[in-house]
mmCIF file of C-alpha atoms (C1' of nucleotides) in Angstrom:
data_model
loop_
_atom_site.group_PDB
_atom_site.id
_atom_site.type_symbol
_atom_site.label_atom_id
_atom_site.label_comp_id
_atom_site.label_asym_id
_atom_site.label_seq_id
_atom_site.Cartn_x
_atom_site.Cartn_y
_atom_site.Cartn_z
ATOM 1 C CA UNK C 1 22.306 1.610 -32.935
ATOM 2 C CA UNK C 2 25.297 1.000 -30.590
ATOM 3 C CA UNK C 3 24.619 0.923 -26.894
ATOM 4 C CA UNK C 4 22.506 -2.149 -26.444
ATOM 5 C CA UNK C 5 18.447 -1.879 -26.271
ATOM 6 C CA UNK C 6 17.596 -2.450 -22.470
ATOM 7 C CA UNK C 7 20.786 -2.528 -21.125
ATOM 8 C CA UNK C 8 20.912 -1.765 -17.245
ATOM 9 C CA UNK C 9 23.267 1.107 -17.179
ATOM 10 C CA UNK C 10 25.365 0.995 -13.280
ATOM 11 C CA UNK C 11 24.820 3.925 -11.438
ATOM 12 C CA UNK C 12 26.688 5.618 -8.457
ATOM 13 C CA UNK C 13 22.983 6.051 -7.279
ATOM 14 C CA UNK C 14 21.862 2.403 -7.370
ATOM 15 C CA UNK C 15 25.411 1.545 -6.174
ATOM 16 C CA UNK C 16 24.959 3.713 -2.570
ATOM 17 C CA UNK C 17 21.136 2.482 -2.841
ATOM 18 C CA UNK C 18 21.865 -1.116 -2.180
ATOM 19 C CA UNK C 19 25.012 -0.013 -0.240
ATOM 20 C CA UNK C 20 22.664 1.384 2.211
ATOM 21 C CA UNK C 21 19.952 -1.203 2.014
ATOM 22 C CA UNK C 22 22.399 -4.133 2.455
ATOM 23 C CA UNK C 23 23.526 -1.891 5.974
ATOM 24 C CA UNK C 24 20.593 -2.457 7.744
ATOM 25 C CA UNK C 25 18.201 -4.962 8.686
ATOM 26 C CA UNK C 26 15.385 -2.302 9.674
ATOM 27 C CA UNK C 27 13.419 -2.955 6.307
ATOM 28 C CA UNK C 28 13.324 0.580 5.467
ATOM 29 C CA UNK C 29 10.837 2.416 4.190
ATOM 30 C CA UNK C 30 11.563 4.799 0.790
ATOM 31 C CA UNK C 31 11.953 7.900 2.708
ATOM 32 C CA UNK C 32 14.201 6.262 5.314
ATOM 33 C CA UNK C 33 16.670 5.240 2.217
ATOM 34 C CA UNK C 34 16.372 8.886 0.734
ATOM 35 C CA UNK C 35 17.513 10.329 3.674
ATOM 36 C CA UNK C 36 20.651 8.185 4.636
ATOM 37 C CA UNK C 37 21.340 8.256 0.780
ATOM 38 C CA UNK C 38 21.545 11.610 0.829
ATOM 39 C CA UNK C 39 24.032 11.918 3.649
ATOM 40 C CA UNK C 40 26.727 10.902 0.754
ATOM 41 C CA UNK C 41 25.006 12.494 -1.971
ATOM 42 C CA UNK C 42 22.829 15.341 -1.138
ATOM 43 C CA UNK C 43 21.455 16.135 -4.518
ATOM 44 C CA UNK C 44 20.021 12.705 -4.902
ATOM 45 C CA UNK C 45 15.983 12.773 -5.724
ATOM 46 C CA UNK C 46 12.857 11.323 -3.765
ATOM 47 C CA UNK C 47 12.408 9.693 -7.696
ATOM 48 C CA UNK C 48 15.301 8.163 -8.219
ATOM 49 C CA UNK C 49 15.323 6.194 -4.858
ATOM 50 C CA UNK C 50 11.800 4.870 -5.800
ATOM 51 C CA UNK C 51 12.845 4.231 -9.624
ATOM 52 C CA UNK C 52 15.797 2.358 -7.995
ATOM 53 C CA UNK C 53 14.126 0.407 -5.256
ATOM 54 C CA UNK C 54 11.850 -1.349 -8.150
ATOM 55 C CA UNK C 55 14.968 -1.448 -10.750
ATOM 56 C CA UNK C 56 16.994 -3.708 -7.790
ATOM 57 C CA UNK C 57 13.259 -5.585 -6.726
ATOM 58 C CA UNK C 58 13.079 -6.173 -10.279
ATOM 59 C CA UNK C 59 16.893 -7.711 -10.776
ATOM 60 C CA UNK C 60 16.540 -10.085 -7.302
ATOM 61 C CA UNK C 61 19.158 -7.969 -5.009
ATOM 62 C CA UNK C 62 16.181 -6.559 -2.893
ATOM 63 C CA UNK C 63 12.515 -7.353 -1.670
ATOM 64 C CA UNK C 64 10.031 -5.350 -1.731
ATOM 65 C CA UNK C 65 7.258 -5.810 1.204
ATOM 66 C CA UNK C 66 4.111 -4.637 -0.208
ATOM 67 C CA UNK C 67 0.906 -5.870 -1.996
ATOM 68 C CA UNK C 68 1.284 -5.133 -5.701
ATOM 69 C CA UNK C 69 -1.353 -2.560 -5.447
ATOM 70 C CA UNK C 70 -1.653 -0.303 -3.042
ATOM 71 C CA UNK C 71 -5.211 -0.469 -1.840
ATOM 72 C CA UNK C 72 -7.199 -2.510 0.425
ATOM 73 C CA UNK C 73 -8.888 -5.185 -0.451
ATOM 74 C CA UNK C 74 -12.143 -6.121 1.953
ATOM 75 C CA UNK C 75 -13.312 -9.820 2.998
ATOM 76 C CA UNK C 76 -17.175 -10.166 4.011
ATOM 77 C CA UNK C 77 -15.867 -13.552 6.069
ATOM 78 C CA UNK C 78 -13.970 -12.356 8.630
ATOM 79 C CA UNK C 79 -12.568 -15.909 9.722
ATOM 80 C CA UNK C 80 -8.691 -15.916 9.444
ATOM 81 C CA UNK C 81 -7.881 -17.961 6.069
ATOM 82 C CA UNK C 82 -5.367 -17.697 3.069
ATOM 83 C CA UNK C 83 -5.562 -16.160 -0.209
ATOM 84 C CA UNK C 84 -3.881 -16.686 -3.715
ATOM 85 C CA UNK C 85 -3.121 -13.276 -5.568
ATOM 86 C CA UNK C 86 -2.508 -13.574 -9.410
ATOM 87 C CA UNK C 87 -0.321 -10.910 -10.002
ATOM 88 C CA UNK C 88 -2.051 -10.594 -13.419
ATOM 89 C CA UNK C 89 -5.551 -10.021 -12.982
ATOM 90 C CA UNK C 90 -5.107 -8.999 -9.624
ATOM 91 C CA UNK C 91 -7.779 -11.632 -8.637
ATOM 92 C CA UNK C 92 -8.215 -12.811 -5.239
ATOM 93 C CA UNK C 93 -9.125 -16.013 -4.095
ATOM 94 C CA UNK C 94 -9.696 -17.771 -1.246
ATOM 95 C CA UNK C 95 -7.264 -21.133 -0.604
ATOM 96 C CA UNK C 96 -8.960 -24.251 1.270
ATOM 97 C CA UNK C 97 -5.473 -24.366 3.317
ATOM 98 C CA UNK C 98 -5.915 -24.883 6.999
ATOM 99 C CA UNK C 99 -5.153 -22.768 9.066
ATOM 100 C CA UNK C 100 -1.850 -22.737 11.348
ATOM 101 C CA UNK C 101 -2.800 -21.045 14.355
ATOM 102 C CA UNK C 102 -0.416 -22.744 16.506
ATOM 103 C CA UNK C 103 2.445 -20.684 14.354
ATOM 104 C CA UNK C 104 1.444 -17.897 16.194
ATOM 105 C CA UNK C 105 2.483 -18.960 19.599
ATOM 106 C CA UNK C 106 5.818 -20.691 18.167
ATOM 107 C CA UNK C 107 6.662 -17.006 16.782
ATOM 108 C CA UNK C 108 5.758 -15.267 20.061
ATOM 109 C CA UNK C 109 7.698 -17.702 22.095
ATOM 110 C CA UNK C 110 10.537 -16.662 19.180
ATOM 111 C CA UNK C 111 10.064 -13.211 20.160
ATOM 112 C CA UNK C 112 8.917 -12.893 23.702
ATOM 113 C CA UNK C 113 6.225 -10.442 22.192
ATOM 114 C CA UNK C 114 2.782 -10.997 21.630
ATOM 115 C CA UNK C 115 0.843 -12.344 18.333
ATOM 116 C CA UNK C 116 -2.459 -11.396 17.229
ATOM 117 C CA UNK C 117 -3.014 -12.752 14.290
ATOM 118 C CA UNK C 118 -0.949 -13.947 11.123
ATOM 119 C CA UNK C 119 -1.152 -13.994 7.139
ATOM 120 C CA UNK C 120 -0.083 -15.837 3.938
ATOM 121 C CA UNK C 121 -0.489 -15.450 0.836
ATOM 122 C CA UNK C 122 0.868 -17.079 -2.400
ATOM 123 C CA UNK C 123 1.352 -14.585 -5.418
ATOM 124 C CA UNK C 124 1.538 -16.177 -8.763
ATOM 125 C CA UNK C 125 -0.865 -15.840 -12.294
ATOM 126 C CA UNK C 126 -4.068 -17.908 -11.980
ATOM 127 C CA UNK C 127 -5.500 -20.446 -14.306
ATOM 128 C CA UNK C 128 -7.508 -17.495 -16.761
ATOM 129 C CA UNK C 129 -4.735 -15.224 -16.916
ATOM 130 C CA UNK C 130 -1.934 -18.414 -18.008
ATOM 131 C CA UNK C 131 -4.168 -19.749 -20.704
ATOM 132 C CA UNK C 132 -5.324 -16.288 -21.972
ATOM 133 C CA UNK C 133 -0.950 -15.973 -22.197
ATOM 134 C CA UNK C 134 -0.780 -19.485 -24.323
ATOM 135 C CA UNK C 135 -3.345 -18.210 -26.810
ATOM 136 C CA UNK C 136 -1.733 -14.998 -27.070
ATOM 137 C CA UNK C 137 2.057 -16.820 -27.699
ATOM 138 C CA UNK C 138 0.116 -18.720 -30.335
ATOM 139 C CA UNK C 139 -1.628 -15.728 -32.206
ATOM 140 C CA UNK C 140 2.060 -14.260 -32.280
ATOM 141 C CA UNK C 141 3.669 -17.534 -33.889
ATOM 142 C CA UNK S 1 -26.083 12.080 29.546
ATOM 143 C CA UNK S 2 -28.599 10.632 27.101
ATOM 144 C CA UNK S 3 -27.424 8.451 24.397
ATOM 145 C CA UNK S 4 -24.690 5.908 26.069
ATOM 146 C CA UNK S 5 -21.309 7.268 25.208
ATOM 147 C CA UNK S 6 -19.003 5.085 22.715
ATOM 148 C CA UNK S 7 -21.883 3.338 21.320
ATOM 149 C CA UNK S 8 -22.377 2.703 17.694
ATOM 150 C CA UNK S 9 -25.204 3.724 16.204
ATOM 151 C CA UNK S 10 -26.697 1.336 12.974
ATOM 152 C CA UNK S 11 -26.695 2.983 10.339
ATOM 153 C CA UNK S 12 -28.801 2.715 6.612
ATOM 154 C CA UNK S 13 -25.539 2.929 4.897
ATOM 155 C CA UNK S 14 -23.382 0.473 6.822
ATOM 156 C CA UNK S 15 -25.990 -2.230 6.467
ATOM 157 C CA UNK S 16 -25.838 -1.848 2.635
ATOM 158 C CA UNK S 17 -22.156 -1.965 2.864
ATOM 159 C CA UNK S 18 -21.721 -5.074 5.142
ATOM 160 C CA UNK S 19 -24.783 -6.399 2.411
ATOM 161 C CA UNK S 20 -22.391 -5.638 -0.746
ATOM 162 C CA UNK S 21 -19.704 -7.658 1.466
ATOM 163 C CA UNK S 22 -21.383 -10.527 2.367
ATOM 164 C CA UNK S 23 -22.722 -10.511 -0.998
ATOM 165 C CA UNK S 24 -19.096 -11.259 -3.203
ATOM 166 C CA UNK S 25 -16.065 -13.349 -2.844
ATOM 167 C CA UNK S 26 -14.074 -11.282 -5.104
ATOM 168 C CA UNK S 27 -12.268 -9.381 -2.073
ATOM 169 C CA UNK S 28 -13.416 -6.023 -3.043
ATOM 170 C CA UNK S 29 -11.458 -2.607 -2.882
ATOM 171 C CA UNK S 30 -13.358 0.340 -1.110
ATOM 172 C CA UNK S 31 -13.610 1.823 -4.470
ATOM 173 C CA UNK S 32 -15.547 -1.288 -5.803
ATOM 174 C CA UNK S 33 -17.959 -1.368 -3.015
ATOM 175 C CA UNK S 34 -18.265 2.022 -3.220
ATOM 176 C CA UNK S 35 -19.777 1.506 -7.090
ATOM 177 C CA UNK S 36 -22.135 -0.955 -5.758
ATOM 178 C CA UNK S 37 -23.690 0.794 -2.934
ATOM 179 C CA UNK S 38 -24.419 3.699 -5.162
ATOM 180 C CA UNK S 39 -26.514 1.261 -6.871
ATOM 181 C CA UNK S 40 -28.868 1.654 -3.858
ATOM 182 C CA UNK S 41 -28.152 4.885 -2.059
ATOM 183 C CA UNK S 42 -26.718 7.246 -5.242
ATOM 184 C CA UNK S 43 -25.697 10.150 -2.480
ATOM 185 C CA UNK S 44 -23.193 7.909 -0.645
ATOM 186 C CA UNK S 45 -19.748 9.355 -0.144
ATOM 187 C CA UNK S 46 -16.858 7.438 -0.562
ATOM 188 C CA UNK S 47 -15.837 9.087 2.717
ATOM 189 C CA UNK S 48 -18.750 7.097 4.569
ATOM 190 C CA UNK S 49 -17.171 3.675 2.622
ATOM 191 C CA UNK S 50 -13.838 3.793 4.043
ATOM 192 C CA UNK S 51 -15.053 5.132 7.722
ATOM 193 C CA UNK S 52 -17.429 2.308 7.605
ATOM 194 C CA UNK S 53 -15.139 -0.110 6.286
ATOM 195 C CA UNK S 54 -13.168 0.671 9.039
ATOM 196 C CA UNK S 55 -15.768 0.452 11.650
ATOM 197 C CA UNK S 56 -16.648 -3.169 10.437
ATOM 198 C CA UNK S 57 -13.253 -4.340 10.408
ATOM 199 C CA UNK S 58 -12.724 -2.884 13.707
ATOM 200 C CA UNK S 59 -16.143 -5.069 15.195
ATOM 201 C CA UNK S 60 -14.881 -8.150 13.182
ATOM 202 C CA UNK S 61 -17.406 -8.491 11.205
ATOM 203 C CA UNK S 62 -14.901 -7.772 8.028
ATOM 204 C CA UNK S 63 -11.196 -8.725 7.343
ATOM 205 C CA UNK S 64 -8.648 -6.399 5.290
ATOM 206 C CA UNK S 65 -6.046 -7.564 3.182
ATOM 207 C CA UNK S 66 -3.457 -4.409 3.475
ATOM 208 C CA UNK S 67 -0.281 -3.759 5.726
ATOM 209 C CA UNK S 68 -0.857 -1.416 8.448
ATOM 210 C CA UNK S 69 1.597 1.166 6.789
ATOM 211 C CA UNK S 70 0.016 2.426 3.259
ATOM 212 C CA UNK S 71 3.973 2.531 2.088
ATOM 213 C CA UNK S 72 6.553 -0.281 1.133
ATOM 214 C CA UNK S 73 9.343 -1.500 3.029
ATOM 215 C CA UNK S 74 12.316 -3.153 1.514
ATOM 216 C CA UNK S 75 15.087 -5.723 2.230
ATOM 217 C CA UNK S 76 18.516 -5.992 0.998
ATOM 218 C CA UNK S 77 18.179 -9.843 1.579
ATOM 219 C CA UNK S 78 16.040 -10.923 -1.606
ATOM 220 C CA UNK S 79 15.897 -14.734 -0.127
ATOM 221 C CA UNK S 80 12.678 -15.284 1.030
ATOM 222 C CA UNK S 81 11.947 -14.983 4.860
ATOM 223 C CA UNK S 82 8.828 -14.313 6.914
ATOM 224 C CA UNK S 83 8.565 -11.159 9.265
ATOM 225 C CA UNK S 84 6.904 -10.218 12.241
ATOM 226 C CA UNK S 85 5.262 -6.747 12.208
ATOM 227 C CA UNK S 86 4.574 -4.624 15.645
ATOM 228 C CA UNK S 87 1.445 -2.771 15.301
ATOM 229 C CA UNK S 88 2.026 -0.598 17.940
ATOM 230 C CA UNK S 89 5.959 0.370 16.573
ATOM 231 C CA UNK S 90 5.871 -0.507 13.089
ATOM 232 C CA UNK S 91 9.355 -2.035 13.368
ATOM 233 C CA UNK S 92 9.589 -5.606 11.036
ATOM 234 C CA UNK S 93 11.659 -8.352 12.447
ATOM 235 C CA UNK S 94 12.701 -11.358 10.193
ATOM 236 C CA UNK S 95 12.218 -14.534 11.525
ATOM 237 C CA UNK S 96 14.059 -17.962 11.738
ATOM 238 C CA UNK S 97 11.498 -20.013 10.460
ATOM 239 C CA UNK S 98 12.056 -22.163 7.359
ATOM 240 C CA UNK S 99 10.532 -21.484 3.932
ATOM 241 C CA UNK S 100 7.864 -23.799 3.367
ATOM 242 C CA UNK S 101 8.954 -24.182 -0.187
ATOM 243 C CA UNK S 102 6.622 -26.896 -0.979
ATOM 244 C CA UNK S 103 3.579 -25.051 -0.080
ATOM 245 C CA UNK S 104 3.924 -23.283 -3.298
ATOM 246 C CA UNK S 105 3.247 -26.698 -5.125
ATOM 247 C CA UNK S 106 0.481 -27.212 -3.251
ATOM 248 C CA UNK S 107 -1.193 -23.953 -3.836
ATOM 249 C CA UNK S 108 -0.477 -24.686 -7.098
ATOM 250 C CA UNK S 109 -2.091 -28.145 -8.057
ATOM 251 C CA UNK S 110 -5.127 -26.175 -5.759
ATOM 252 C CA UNK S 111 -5.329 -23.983 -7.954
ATOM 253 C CA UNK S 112 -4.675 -24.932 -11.343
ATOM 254 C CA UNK S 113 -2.288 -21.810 -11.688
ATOM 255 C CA UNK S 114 1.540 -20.470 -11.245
ATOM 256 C CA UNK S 115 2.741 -19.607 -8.119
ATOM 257 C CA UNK S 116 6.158 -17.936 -7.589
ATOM 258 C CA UNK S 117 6.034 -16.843 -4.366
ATOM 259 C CA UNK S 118 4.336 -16.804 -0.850
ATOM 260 C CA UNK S 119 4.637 -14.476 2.163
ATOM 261 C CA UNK S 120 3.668 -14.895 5.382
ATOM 262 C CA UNK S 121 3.418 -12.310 8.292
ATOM 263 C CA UNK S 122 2.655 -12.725 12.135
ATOM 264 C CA UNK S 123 1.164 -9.691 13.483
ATOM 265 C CA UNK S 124 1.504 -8.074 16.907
ATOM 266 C CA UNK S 125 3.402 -6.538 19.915
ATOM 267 C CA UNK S 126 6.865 -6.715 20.392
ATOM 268 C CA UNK S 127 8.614 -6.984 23.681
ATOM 269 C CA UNK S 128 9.489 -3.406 23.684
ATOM 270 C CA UNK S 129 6.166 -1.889 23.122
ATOM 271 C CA UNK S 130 4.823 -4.407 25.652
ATOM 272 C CA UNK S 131 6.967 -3.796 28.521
ATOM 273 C CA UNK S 132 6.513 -0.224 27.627
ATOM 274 C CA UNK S 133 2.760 -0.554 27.968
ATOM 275 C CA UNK S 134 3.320 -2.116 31.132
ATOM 276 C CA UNK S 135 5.364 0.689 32.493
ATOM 277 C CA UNK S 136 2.458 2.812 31.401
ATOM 278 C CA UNK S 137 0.118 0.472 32.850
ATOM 279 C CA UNK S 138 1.893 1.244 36.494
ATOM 280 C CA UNK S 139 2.136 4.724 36.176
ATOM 281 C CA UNK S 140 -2.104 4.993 35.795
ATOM 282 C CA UNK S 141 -2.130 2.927 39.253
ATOM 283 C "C1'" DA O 1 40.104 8.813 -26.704
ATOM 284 C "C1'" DA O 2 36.143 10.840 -29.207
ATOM 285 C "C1'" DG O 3 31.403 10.474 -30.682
ATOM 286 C "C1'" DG O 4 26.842 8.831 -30.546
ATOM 287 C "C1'" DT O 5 22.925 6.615 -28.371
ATOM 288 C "C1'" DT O 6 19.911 6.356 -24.859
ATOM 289 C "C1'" DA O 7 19.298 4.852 -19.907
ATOM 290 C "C1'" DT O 8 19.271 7.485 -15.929
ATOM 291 C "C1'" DT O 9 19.009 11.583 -13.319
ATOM 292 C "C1'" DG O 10 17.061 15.802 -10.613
ATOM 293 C "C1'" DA O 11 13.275 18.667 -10.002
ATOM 294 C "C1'" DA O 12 8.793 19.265 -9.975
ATOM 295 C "C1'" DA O 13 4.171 18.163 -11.107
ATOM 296 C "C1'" DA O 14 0.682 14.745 -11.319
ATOM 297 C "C1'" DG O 15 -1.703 10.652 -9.608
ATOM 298 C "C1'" DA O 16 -4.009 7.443 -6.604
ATOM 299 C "C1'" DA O 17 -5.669 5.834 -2.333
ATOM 300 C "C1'" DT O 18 -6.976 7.200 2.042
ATOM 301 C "C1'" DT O 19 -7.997 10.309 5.919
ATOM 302 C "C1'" DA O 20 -9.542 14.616 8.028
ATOM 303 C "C1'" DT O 21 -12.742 18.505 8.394
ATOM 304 C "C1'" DC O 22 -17.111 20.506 9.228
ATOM 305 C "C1'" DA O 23 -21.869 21.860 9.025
ATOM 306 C "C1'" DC O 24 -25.835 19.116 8.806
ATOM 307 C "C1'" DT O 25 -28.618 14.886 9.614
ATOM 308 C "C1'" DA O 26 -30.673 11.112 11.926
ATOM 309 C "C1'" DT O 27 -30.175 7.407 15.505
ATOM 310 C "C1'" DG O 28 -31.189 5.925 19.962
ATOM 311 C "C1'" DT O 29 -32.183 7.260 24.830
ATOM 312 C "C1'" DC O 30 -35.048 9.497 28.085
ATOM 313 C "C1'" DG V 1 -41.144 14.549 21.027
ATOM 314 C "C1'" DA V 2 -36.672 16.527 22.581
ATOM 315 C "C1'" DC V 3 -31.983 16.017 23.394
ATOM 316 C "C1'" DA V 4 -27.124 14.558 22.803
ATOM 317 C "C1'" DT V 5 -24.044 13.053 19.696
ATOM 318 C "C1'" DA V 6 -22.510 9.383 16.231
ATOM 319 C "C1'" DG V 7 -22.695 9.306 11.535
ATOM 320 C "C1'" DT V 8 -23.164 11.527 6.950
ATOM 321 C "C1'" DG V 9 -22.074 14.011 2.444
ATOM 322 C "C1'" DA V 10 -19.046 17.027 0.280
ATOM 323 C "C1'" DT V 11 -14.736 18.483 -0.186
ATOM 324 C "C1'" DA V 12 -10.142 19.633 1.114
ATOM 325 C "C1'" DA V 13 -5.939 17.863 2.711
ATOM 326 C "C1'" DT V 14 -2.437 14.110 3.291
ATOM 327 C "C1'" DT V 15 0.568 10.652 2.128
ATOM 328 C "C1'" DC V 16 3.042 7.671 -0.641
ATOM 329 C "C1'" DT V 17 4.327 6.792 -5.314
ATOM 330 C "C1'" DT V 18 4.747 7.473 -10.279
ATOM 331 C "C1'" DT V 19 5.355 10.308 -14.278
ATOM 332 C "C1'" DT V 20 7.315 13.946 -17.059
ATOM 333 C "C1'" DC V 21 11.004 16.177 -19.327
ATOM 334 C "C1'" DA V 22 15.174 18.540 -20.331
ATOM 335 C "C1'" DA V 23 19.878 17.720 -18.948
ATOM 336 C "C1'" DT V 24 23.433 14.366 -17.831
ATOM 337 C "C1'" DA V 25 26.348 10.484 -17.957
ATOM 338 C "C1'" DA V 26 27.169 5.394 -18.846
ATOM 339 C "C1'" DC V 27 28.623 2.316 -22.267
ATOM 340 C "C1'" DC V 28 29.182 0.707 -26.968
ATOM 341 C "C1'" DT V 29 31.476 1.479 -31.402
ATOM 342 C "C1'" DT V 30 35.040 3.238 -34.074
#
DNA sequence: AAGGTTATTGAAAAGAATTATCACTATGTC
DNA sequence: GACATAGTGATAATTCTTTTCAATAACCTT
């Protein structure tokens, strides 16, 4: 063995990646990276943007706006509220939080458009999935 | 003209669905209600699920945890920051509203779990896509 | 600088969730 | 009951994303 196991290799790829992400404040989409990316490397591939776009999300230089899965989830009460997402499990659950609704006119005074409705949601691992981890870190002792 | 034009018909299979709903607080995915409904009516498509889904939704009688946009968007800024999403545009805007840090804590205790993060999203029209419905607006006069 | 290891790449196929299509069915009005 | 058409089941098509795999290139060791 000489390179080092897991090592994060640098890239000219991931380089004009960020490059291009840190350019605008448009909050691209993949495609919409692929495309200026490939401006000043045309052979780059549709994969290696996406591989790249969770690499940086993954080592804190980008953010990545999107539930962890990517389907719906539907909500029999259809009452504005906010939910807790354990990014284990993938459990939801409701929060007893009250609501904030008077965030929504402070934001459309911010702006000048119009606000319909508003969400949060708190992503973490829930009370199952951290014990489940403690008895697993003391089977492995 | 018979049957009054727009109206919506009830239907066997969306009272099962909004049943299955009302019935769980485990936020289902269609795919999950889907399973459950077969339980009653075994010849249900999955195609009926997601138009009804849909259809509740849209009468309020359901609430769905997704973006508007089935794909990701991504920020070079990693700090966390709430957006504001146009429906009508798709464009995200970040806003200048501080990070309620200490919610996190709160959720937290609420829970008996881990949070690491929290996101929170207004929803609505931006000033462009107003003024241009305005213009619009005119034009039908 | 050369050699070896393996993370990363490009290209293409596969996957997963959702939406569209279309002939048929069944709801609600008259 | 008869009509008009919204809704359905079955399936094909889309869309976004991930995986696969042989080839390449980054980085450590010598």
């Amino acid at each position: 063995m000489t390179a080092k196991k897991g090592f994060i290799r640098r890239t000219k790829q991931r380089e004009v990646i960020l490059d291009v992400l840190r350019s605008t404040r448009s909050h691209p989409t993949a495609d919409w990276v692929y495309q200026e990316v490939r401006k000043e490397m045309p052979n780059v591939s549709l994969g290696t943007i996406y591989r790249n776009l969770k690499t940086l999300t993954e080592m804190g230089q980008a953010l990545e706006l999107s539930y962890g899965s990517t389907y719906s989830r539907f909500d029999g009460n259809p009452e504005n509220h906010y939910h807790f997402v354990c990014e284990e499990c993938g459990q939801v659950t409701d929060l007893d939080l009250p609501v904030q609704k008077q965030l929504e006119e402070d934001v459309s005074d911010m702006i000048d458009g119009q606000v319909s409705y508003h969400r949060l949601e708190f992503y973490g691992v829930c009370r199952d999935c951290l014990s489940l981890a403690e008895a697993t870190d003391h089977e492995a002792e």
